[in-house]
XYZ file of C-alpha atoms in Angstrom:
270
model
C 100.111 -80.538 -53.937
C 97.462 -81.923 -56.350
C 97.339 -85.060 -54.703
C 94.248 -85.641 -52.671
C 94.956 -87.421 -49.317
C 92.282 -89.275 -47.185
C 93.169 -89.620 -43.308
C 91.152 -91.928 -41.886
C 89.920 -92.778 -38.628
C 90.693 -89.052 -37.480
C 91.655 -89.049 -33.757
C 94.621 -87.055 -32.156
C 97.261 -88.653 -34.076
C 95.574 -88.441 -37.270
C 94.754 -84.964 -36.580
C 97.949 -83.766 -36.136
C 99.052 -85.169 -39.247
C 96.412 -83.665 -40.674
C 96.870 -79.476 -39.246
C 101.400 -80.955 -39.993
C 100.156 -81.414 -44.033
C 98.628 -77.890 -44.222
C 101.239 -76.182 -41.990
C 103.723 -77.888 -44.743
C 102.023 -76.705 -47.711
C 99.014 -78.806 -48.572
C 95.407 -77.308 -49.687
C 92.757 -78.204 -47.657
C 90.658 -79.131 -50.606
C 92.655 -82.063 -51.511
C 92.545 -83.334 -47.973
C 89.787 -85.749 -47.009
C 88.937 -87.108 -43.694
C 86.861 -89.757 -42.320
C 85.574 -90.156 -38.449
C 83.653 -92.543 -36.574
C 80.989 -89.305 -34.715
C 79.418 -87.431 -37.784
C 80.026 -84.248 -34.829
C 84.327 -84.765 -35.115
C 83.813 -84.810 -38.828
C 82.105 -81.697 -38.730
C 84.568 -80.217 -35.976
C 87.859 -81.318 -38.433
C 85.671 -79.550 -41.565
C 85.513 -75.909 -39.458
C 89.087 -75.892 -38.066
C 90.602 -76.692 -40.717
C 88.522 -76.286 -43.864
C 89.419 -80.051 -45.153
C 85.975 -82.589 -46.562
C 84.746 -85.141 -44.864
C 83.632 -88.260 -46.094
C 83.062 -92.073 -45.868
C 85.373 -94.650 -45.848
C 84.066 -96.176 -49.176
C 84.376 -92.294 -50.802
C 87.572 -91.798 -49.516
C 88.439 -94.761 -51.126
C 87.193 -94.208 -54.574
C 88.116 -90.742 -54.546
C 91.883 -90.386 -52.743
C 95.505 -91.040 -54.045
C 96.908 -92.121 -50.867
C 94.457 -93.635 -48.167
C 96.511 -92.974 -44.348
C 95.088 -95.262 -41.860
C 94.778 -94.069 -38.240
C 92.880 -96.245 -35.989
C 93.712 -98.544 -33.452
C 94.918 -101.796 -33.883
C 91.736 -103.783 -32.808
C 89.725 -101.643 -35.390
C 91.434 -102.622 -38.308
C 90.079 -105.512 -39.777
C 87.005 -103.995 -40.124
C 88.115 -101.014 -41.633
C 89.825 -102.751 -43.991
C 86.445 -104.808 -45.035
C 84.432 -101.293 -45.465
C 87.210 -100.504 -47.861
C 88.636 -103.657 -50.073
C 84.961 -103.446 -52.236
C 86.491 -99.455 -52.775
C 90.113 -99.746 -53.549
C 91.827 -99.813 -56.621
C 94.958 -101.553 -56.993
C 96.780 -98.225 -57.519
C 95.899 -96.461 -54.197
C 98.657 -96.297 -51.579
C 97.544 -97.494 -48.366
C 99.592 -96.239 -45.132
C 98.879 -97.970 -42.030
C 99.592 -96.111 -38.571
C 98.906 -99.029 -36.317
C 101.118 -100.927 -34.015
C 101.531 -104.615 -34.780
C 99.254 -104.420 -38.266
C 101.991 -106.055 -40.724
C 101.995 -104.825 -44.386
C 101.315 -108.588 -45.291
C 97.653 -108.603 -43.515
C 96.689 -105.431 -44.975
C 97.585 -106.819 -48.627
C 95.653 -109.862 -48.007
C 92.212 -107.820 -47.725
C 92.768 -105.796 -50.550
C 93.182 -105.946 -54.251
C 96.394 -108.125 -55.612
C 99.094 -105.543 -56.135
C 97.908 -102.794 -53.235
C 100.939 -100.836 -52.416
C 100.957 -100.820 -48.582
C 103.252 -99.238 -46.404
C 103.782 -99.242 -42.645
C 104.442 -96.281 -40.765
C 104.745 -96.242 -36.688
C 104.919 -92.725 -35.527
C 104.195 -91.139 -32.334
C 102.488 -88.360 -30.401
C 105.235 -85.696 -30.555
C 103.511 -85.290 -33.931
C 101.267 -82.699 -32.229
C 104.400 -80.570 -31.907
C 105.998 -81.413 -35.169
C 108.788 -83.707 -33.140
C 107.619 -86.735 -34.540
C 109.532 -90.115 -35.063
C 108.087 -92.034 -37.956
C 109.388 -94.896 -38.900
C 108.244 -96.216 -42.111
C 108.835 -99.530 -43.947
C 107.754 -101.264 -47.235
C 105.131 -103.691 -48.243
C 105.698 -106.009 -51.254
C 104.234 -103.855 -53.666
C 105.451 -100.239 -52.651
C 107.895 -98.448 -54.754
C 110.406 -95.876 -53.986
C 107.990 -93.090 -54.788
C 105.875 -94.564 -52.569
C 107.973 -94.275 -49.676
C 109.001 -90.796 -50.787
C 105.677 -90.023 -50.515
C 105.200 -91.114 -46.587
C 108.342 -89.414 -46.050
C 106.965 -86.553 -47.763
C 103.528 -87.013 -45.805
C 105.468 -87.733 -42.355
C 107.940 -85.460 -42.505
C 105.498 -82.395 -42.140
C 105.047 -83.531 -37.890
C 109.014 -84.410 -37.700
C 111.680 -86.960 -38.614
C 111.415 -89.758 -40.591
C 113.128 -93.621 -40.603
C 113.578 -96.029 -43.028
C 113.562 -99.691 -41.575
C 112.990 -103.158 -42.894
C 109.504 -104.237 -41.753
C 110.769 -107.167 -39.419
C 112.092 -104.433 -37.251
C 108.862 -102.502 -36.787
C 108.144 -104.168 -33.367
C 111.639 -102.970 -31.679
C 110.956 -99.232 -32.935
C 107.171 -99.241 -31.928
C 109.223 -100.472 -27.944
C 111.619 -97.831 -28.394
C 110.036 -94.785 -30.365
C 106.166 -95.623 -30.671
C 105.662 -95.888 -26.752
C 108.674 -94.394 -25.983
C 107.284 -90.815 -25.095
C 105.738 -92.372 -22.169
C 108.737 -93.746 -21.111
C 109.681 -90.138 -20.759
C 107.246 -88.819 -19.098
C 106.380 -91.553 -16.789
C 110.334 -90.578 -15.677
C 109.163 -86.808 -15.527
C 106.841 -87.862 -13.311
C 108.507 -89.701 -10.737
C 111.285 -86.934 -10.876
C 108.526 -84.489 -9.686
C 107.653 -86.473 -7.295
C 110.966 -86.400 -5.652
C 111.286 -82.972 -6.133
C 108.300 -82.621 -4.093
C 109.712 -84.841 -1.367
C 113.481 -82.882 -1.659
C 110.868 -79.839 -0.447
C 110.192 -77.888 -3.798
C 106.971 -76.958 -5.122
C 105.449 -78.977 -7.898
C 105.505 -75.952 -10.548
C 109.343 -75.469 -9.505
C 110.273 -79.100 -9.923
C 108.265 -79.714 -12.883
C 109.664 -76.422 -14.612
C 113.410 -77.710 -13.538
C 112.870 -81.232 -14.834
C 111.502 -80.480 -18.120
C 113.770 -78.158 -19.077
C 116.713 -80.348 -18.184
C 115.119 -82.926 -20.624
C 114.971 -80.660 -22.921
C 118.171 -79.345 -22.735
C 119.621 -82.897 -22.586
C 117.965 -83.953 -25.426
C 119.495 -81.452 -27.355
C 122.545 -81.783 -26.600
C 122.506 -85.812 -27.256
C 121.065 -84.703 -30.653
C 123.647 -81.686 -31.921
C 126.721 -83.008 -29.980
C 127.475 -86.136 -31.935
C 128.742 -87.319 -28.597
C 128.088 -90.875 -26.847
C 125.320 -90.613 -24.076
C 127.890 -92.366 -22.071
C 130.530 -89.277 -22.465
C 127.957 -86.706 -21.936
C 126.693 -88.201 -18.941
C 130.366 -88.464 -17.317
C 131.148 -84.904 -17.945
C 128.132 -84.734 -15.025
C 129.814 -87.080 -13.392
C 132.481 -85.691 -10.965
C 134.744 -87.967 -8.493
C 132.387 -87.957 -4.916
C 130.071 -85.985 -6.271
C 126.057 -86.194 -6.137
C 125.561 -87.559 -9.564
C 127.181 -90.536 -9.053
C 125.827 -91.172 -6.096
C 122.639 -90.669 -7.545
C 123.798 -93.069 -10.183
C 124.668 -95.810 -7.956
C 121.218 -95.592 -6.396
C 119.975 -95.675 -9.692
C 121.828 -99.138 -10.375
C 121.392 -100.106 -7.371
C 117.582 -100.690 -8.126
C 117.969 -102.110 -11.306
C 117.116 -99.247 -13.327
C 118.871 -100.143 -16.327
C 117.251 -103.590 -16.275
C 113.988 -102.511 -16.027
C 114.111 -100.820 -18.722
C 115.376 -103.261 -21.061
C 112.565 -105.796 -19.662
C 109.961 -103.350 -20.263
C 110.886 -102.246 -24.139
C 111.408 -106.158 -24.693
C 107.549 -106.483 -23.139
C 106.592 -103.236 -25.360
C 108.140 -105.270 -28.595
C 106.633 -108.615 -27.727
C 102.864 -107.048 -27.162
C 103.770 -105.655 -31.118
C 104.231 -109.110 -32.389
C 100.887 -110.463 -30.472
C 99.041 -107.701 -31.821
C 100.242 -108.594 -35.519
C 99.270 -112.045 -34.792
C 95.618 -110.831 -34.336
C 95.836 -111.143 -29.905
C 93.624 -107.919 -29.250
C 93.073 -108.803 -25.740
């Protein structure tokens, strides 16, 4: 990789793309970071022997700039760095609700931006990263976040209008998950297990399930009947289940997820 890459605004996500790049072949040496404490600069430099820098060097002196901070930090990221950027750097954006158009706006006419929205199973290479095209990014350019992205897991293509519904479904979606792995433990607890029992039990069921919905090729709604025996506890755990307007609440709170996207692309930070 003779590329250099600059990851900015190095927290856990950006991190983790950072130690996924190395793991997948990248030198150190061509990997720059940037952080807001001068002391996590300095940490990211020992563990794992990359440079850091400022924002303005990383600009002047990367291919590919990856942007990692949160949504409410953008804009002024982006006006430490439009002075820096050539038109021929390709800009990545990890935040939720930043649109590819705002991002060109603040930066030289012709940027090539791209939007990615990944999400924290990155830190085990299990990623979902779902990446879409600004108006000036070519096919190498997505090749290259694919390339990038796919070191922490898989990778999407979508048109940018339907960035919002994946950061509902995949962006926040691992706390869907374990906010469920939660409350499942917590009625282990009640059924009279011990928390290390019920955790173990539920996690590896998840695990197991999630497999199985990946490598069957098989319709949740088929696996989940072969569970589901005439008079037998699953369905009655089932009816409960609809009984309390599970399924509902669920759709209400990814449509909640998606609509808090789309306020924080139209610049709502509050």
């Amino acid at each position: 990789m003779t590329q250099k890459v600059a990851v900015l605004g190095t927290g856990k996500i950006g991190e983790a793309l950072l130690s996924g790049m190395i793991r997948a072949g990248w030198a150190p040496a061509d990997l720059l970071v940037t952080a807001r404490r001068a002391e996590r600069a300095e940490e990211l430099r020992t563990r794992y022997g990359v440079t850091p820098v400022t924002n303005p060097e990383a600009a002047k002196s990367a291919d590919t700039l990856i942007l990692t901070v949160k949504p409410q930090d953008m804009t002024t990221l982006l006006d430490d760095l439009a002075p820096h950027v050539p038109a021929d750097r390709l800009v990545i954006s990890g935040a939720a609700g930043i649109t590819t158009a705002s991002i060109e706006e603040r930066l030289a006419t012709g940027t090539p931006v791209v939007r990615v929205m990944t999400n924290t199973p990155a830190l085990v290479d299990e990623a979902m990263s779902v990446i879409s095209a600004g108006t000036h990014a070519s096919q190498a350019d997505l090749a290259h976040t694919e390339e990038i992205f796919g070191a922490v897991g898989k990778t999407l293509r979508v048109p940018e209008a339907q960035q919002d519904a994946c950061t509902a479904l995949s962006g926040s979606g691992p706390a869907y998950f374990f906010f469920l792995v939660e409350a499942m433990t917590d009625a282990g607890i009640l059924l009279g297990l011990p928390r290390d029992k019920a955790h173990d039990l539920i996690v590896q069921s998840a695990i197991g399930a999630a497999t199985m919905l990946r490598d069957s090729g098989e319709h949740p709604v088929k696996l989940r009947e072969n569970v589901t025996s005439p008079a037998g506890t699953t369905i009655n755990a089932i009816r409960e289940l609809e009984n309390h307007g599970v399924r509902a609440a669920l759709i209400a709170a990814l449509e909640a997820a998606r609509d808090r996207s789309r306020e924080l692309a139209a610049g709502n930070n509050s």
